[in-house]
Amino acid sequence: AFIKLDLQFLDSLPVQQLLHREGAKGVGALIMLFEYLRRCTDCVGVLSAVPHLASKCKMKQTSLFHILHDEELFTILDDDRFYC
């Protein structure tokens, strides 16, 4: 399996801001989130998976929630699901 990623996406303002704030660890977490979403039905994940994902990324849950909520890369739905 693979994740197809348009390289222009890496040059987008939200990703560049993430790189500036979080460094390579933030961009790595973004890739891990993509990897998680590709396994979810319709590529829509659940916020209850964040503790496991944060552990897998070796980062604090609050940092991963920040990437999900504040970086303008993901949409959070009212029922605690998210997608990119």
One Martini backbone bead per residue (centre of mass of N, CA, C, O) as a GRO file, in nm:
protein
   84
    1ALA     BB    1   0.102   0.033   0.012
    2PHE     BB    2   0.003   0.382  -0.045
    3ILE     BB    3   0.074   0.736  -0.043
    4LYS     BB    4  -0.056   0.996  -0.219
    5LEU     BB    5   0.154   1.295  -0.270
    6ASP     BB    6   0.148   1.615  -0.330
    7LEU     BB    7   0.418   1.824  -0.331
    8GLN     BB    8   0.259   2.095  -0.306
    9PHE     BB    9   0.152   2.044  -0.022
   10LEU     BB   10   0.432   2.097   0.123
   11ASP     BB   11   0.408   2.416   0.019
   12SER     BB   12   0.194   2.489   0.187
   13LEU     BB   13   0.107   2.695   0.433
   14PRO     BB   14   0.021   2.492   0.658
   15VAL     BB   15   0.280   2.316   0.637
   16GLN     BB   16   0.487   2.541   0.682
   17GLN     BB   17   0.380   2.617   0.963
   18LEU     BB   18   0.424   2.344   1.090
   19LEU     BB   19   0.729   2.332   1.040
   20HIS     BB   20   0.795   2.587   1.203
   21ARG     BB   21   0.662   2.491   1.482
   22GLU     BB   22   0.742   2.152   1.479
   23GLY     BB   23   0.881   2.040   1.251
   24ALA     BB   24   0.943   1.722   1.155
   25LYS     BB   25   0.750   1.601   1.365
   26GLY     BB   26   0.490   1.729   1.249
   27VAL     BB   27   0.511   1.605   0.965
   28GLY     BB   28   0.519   1.314   1.064
   29ALA     BB   29   0.240   1.323   1.197
   30LEU     BB   30   0.087   1.381   0.939
   31ILE     BB   31   0.160   1.113   0.802
   32MET     BB   32   0.035   0.935   1.024
   33LEU     BB   33  -0.251   1.040   0.982
   34PHE     BB   34  -0.276   0.944   0.693
   35GLU     BB   35  -0.231   0.646   0.756
   36TYR     BB   36  -0.482   0.621   0.930
   37LEU     BB   37  -0.702   0.726   0.728
   38ARG     BB   38  -0.664   0.502   0.505
   39ARG     BB   39  -0.806   0.283   0.714
   40CYS     BB   40  -1.060   0.438   0.700
   41THR     BB   41  -1.368   0.505   0.651
   42ASP     BB   42  -1.357   0.743   0.414
   43CYS     BB   43  -1.118   0.888   0.565
   44VAL     BB   44  -1.248   0.878   0.868
   45GLY     BB   45  -1.178   0.974   1.183
   46VAL     BB   46  -1.112   0.944   1.537
   47LEU     BB   47  -1.038   1.108   1.833
   48SER     BB   48  -0.998   0.844   2.011
   49ALA     BB   49  -0.712   0.780   1.855
   50VAL     BB   50  -0.498   0.986   1.959
   51PRO     BB   51  -0.344   0.843   2.186
   52HIS     BB   52  -0.225   0.625   2.001
   53LEU     BB   53  -0.096   0.814   1.789
   54ALA     BB   54   0.088   0.968   1.983
   55SER     BB   55   0.249   0.724   2.070
   56LYS     BB   56   0.348   0.649   1.783
   57CYS     BB   57   0.482   0.952   1.751
   58LYS     BB   58   0.611   1.051   2.017
   59MET     BB   59   0.376   1.240   2.146
   60LYS     BB   60   0.171   1.458   2.256
   61GLN     BB   61  -0.161   1.493   2.254
   62THR     BB   62  -0.170   1.804   2.237
   63SER     BB   63  -0.004   1.822   1.976
   64LEU     BB   64  -0.197   1.658   1.797
   65PHE     BB   65  -0.446   1.832   1.845
   66HIS     BB   66  -0.322   2.084   1.726
   67ILE     BB   67  -0.295   1.977   1.438
   68LEU     BB   68  -0.600   1.917   1.402
   69HIS     BB   69  -0.720   2.212   1.493
   70ASP     BB   70  -0.489   2.461   1.406
   71GLU     BB   71  -0.362   2.399   1.093
   72GLU     BB   72  -0.575   2.368   0.851
   73LEU     BB   73  -0.588   2.034   0.763
   74PHE     BB   74  -0.851   1.974   0.929
   75THR     BB   75  -1.173   1.831   0.986
   76ILE     BB   76  -1.410   1.879   1.241
   77LEU     BB   77  -1.665   1.709   1.366
   78ASP     BB   78  -1.935   1.694   1.585
   79ASP     BB   79  -1.868   1.359   1.624
   80ASP     BB   80  -1.546   1.324   1.650
   81ARG     BB   81  -1.451   1.359   1.358
   82PHE     BB   82  -1.201   1.327   1.084
   83TYR     BB   83  -1.047   1.512   0.807
   84CYS     BB   84  -0.861   1.615   0.497
   0.00000   0.00000   0.00000
